[in-house]
């Protein structure tokens, strides 16, 4: 706890004074451009990965970056989606999974979930992902299978996201875009989901191609 308090003291004495005018602008309102839904894992830090400032991301963190389909569970994630899209008017929703995800790893060792009733129940929202992974990636093992499962889960959660009326409406009107990201903790690399090709493409490569196209 003393480490957290010391960090707060540095924030108050060094960080806040340098950004005081920015925080003053945020004092009574917010207008984030993106809803960032990601795992509760302590190693995944959205503002660090995207190098964004306070007020730019509306962040929803939950075990396994799961988004229950509309109507299946009217809880915090559904409320965050509805508020971000309908009230804040975000233009993008990102669902970001990550390497070494404990929630996804739990599917590989279901016996460990036995005493964790709440976790076991919550992970039902990813059951389609494990079914697809087992049927299509049974030849893979260990961390390779885990990565395939995690990416499949991102696809499933994107499907769930589309069932929310505000998201469906935004997509139909063209005022909203949704994205699936996979973050590799060990390399720092992010890849995005190309649903048409059913594969993930490194953002670095896409950025390079776009930069070259602009210069051409």
XYZ file of C-alpha atoms in Angstrom:
216
model
C 0.000 0.000 0.000
C 2.849 2.403 0.718
C 4.027 1.985 -2.886
C 0.591 3.080 -4.129
C 0.524 6.050 -1.783
C 4.023 7.079 -2.876
C 2.863 6.876 -6.488
C -0.117 9.065 -5.684
C 2.193 11.608 -4.051
C 4.294 11.768 -7.233
C 1.132 12.218 -9.255
C 0.006 15.111 -7.066
C 3.383 16.823 -6.920
C 4.763 16.173 -10.432
C 2.231 14.831 -12.945
C -0.925 16.756 -12.047
C 0.698 20.221 -11.975
C 2.100 19.700 -15.486
C -1.329 18.715 -16.851
C -3.491 20.909 -14.649
C -5.130 22.717 -17.572
C -6.003 19.403 -19.223
C -7.604 18.037 -16.063
C -9.528 21.311 -15.716
C -11.086 20.660 -19.132
C -12.077 17.164 -18.004
C -13.514 18.373 -14.711
C -17.149 18.444 -15.799
C -17.364 16.433 -19.024
C -15.772 13.747 -21.171
C -15.848 13.002 -24.890
C -13.833 9.839 -25.546
C -13.571 8.633 -29.110
C -13.229 4.935 -28.270
C -14.697 2.330 -25.941
C -11.862 -0.057 -25.087
C -13.070 -3.399 -23.702
C -10.251 -5.530 -22.392
C -9.297 -8.084 -19.769
C -8.856 -7.283 -16.087
C -5.327 -8.729 -16.314
C -2.883 -6.372 -14.585
C -0.394 -6.655 -17.452
C -2.737 -5.069 -19.987
C -2.740 -1.272 -19.723
C -4.840 0.321 -22.508
C -3.576 3.883 -22.112
C 0.030 2.640 -22.160
C -0.465 0.446 -25.229
C -2.240 3.198 -27.175
C -0.312 6.127 -25.653
C -3.532 8.002 -24.954
C -4.267 10.744 -22.445
C -6.994 10.904 -19.773
C -10.362 11.462 -21.436
C -9.528 9.741 -24.725
C -10.548 6.157 -23.869
C -13.685 4.904 -22.146
C -12.345 1.700 -20.621
C -14.260 -1.403 -19.576
C -12.113 -4.095 -17.933
C -13.537 -7.502 -17.202
C -12.233 -11.059 -16.881
C -11.633 -12.533 -20.331
C -12.724 -9.338 -22.162
C -16.169 -10.920 -22.423
C -19.248 -9.136 -23.753
C -22.458 -11.004 -22.944
C -24.916 -11.102 -25.831
C -27.743 -8.603 -25.425
C -30.428 -9.881 -23.081
C -28.360 -12.736 -21.661
C -27.004 -10.673 -18.779
C -27.851 -7.019 -18.237
C -24.775 -6.203 -16.181
C -21.849 -3.812 -16.105
C -20.450 -4.611 -19.547
C -23.814 -4.118 -21.250
C -24.276 -0.844 -19.361
C -20.807 0.352 -20.391
C -21.514 -0.444 -24.051
C -24.898 1.289 -23.987
C -23.600 4.383 -22.201
C -20.480 4.728 -24.360
C -22.333 4.344 -27.646
C -25.671 6.013 -26.887
C -24.623 8.800 -24.514
C -20.945 9.504 -25.135
C -21.212 8.828 -28.853
C -17.967 6.912 -29.250
C -17.016 6.178 -32.850
C -15.055 2.989 -32.180
C -15.337 -0.049 -29.924
C -12.262 -2.224 -29.470
C -12.353 -5.665 -27.877
C -8.786 -6.485 -26.907
C -7.680 -9.958 -25.861
C -4.133 -10.820 -24.894
C -1.494 -13.535 -24.662
C -1.330 -15.814 -21.600
C -4.955 -15.028 -20.706
C -5.853 -16.768 -17.466
C -9.535 -16.869 -18.338
C -8.845 -18.705 -21.586
C -6.219 -20.931 -19.957
C -8.872 -22.004 -17.452
C -10.721 -23.779 -20.269
C -7.653 -25.967 -20.723
C -7.755 -26.954 -17.041
C -11.465 -27.017 -16.129
C -10.781 -28.817 -12.846
C -9.298 -25.587 -11.491
C -12.624 -23.833 -12.044
C -14.533 -26.210 -9.791
C -14.285 -24.084 -6.618
C -14.708 -20.792 -8.526
C -18.452 -20.670 -9.098
C -18.585 -16.993 -10.135
C -15.711 -17.350 -12.586
C -17.148 -20.575 -13.984
C -20.512 -18.936 -14.578
C -18.992 -15.840 -16.171
C -16.883 -17.869 -18.584
C -20.039 -19.383 -20.057
C -20.080 -16.255 -22.225
C -17.007 -17.663 -23.965
C -18.312 -21.210 -24.386
C -18.731 -20.840 -28.154
C -15.050 -19.971 -28.455
C -13.889 -23.150 -26.725
C -16.231 -25.249 -28.881
C -14.886 -23.714 -32.096
C -11.281 -24.007 -30.889
C -11.627 -27.667 -29.950
C -13.222 -28.515 -33.290
C -10.748 -26.555 -35.421
C -7.480 -26.466 -33.485
C -7.382 -29.839 -31.743
C -4.032 -30.517 -33.422
C -2.442 -27.635 -31.505
C -1.075 -27.853 -27.977
C -0.052 -25.639 -25.069
C 0.454 -21.936 -25.692
C -0.171 -22.317 -29.437
C -3.655 -23.659 -28.731
C -4.151 -20.960 -26.083
C -3.406 -18.234 -28.627
C -5.824 -19.757 -31.136
C -8.509 -20.000 -28.441
C -7.934 -16.421 -27.296
C -8.253 -15.087 -30.832
C -11.381 -17.168 -31.408
C -12.821 -15.670 -28.244
C -12.255 -12.168 -29.606
C -14.286 -13.131 -32.685
C -17.080 -14.534 -30.518
C -17.224 -11.402 -28.384
C -17.435 -9.236 -31.513
C -20.462 -11.285 -32.517
C -21.994 -10.742 -29.075
C -21.277 -7.010 -29.331
C -23.279 -6.781 -32.546
C -26.395 -8.050 -30.740
C -26.597 -4.882 -28.638
C -29.220 -2.587 -30.210
C -27.155 0.600 -29.914
C -24.189 -1.110 -31.598
C -26.330 -2.620 -34.359
C -27.860 0.798 -34.998
C -24.486 2.557 -35.066
C -23.065 -0.004 -37.472
C -26.090 0.328 -39.725
C -25.853 4.137 -39.779
C -22.106 4.074 -40.304
C -21.415 6.121 -37.159
C -19.689 3.268 -35.342
C -16.904 0.803 -36.102
C -15.938 -2.238 -34.037
C -12.504 -3.827 -33.874
C -10.897 -6.953 -32.454
C -7.328 -6.683 -31.159
C -4.863 -9.235 -29.808
C -2.062 -7.931 -27.603
C 1.110 -9.980 -27.121
C 2.470 -9.127 -23.676
C 5.959 -10.472 -24.371
C 6.568 -8.591 -27.624
C 4.297 -5.575 -27.205
C 2.793 -6.307 -30.631
C -0.879 -5.732 -31.384
C -2.658 -7.441 -34.266
C -6.157 -6.719 -35.478
C -8.827 -9.140 -36.540
C -9.731 -9.289 -40.214
C -13.090 -11.033 -39.945
C -13.450 -11.502 -43.700
C -10.200 -13.454 -43.880
C -10.623 -14.900 -40.393
C -7.084 -13.985 -39.412
C -5.151 -11.432 -37.373
C -2.877 -8.879 -39.042
C -0.090 -6.994 -37.233
C -0.911 -3.308 -36.823
C 2.760 -2.468 -37.457
C 2.569 -3.991 -40.940
C -0.682 -2.196 -41.748
C 0.703 1.129 -40.551
C 3.793 0.654 -42.713
C 1.708 -0.172 -45.798
C -0.503 2.878 -45.288
C 2.519 5.124 -44.790
C 4.110 3.822 -48.005
C 0.834 4.327 -49.887
C 0.690 7.967 -48.767
C 4.265 8.594 -49.882
C 3.838 6.799 -53.220
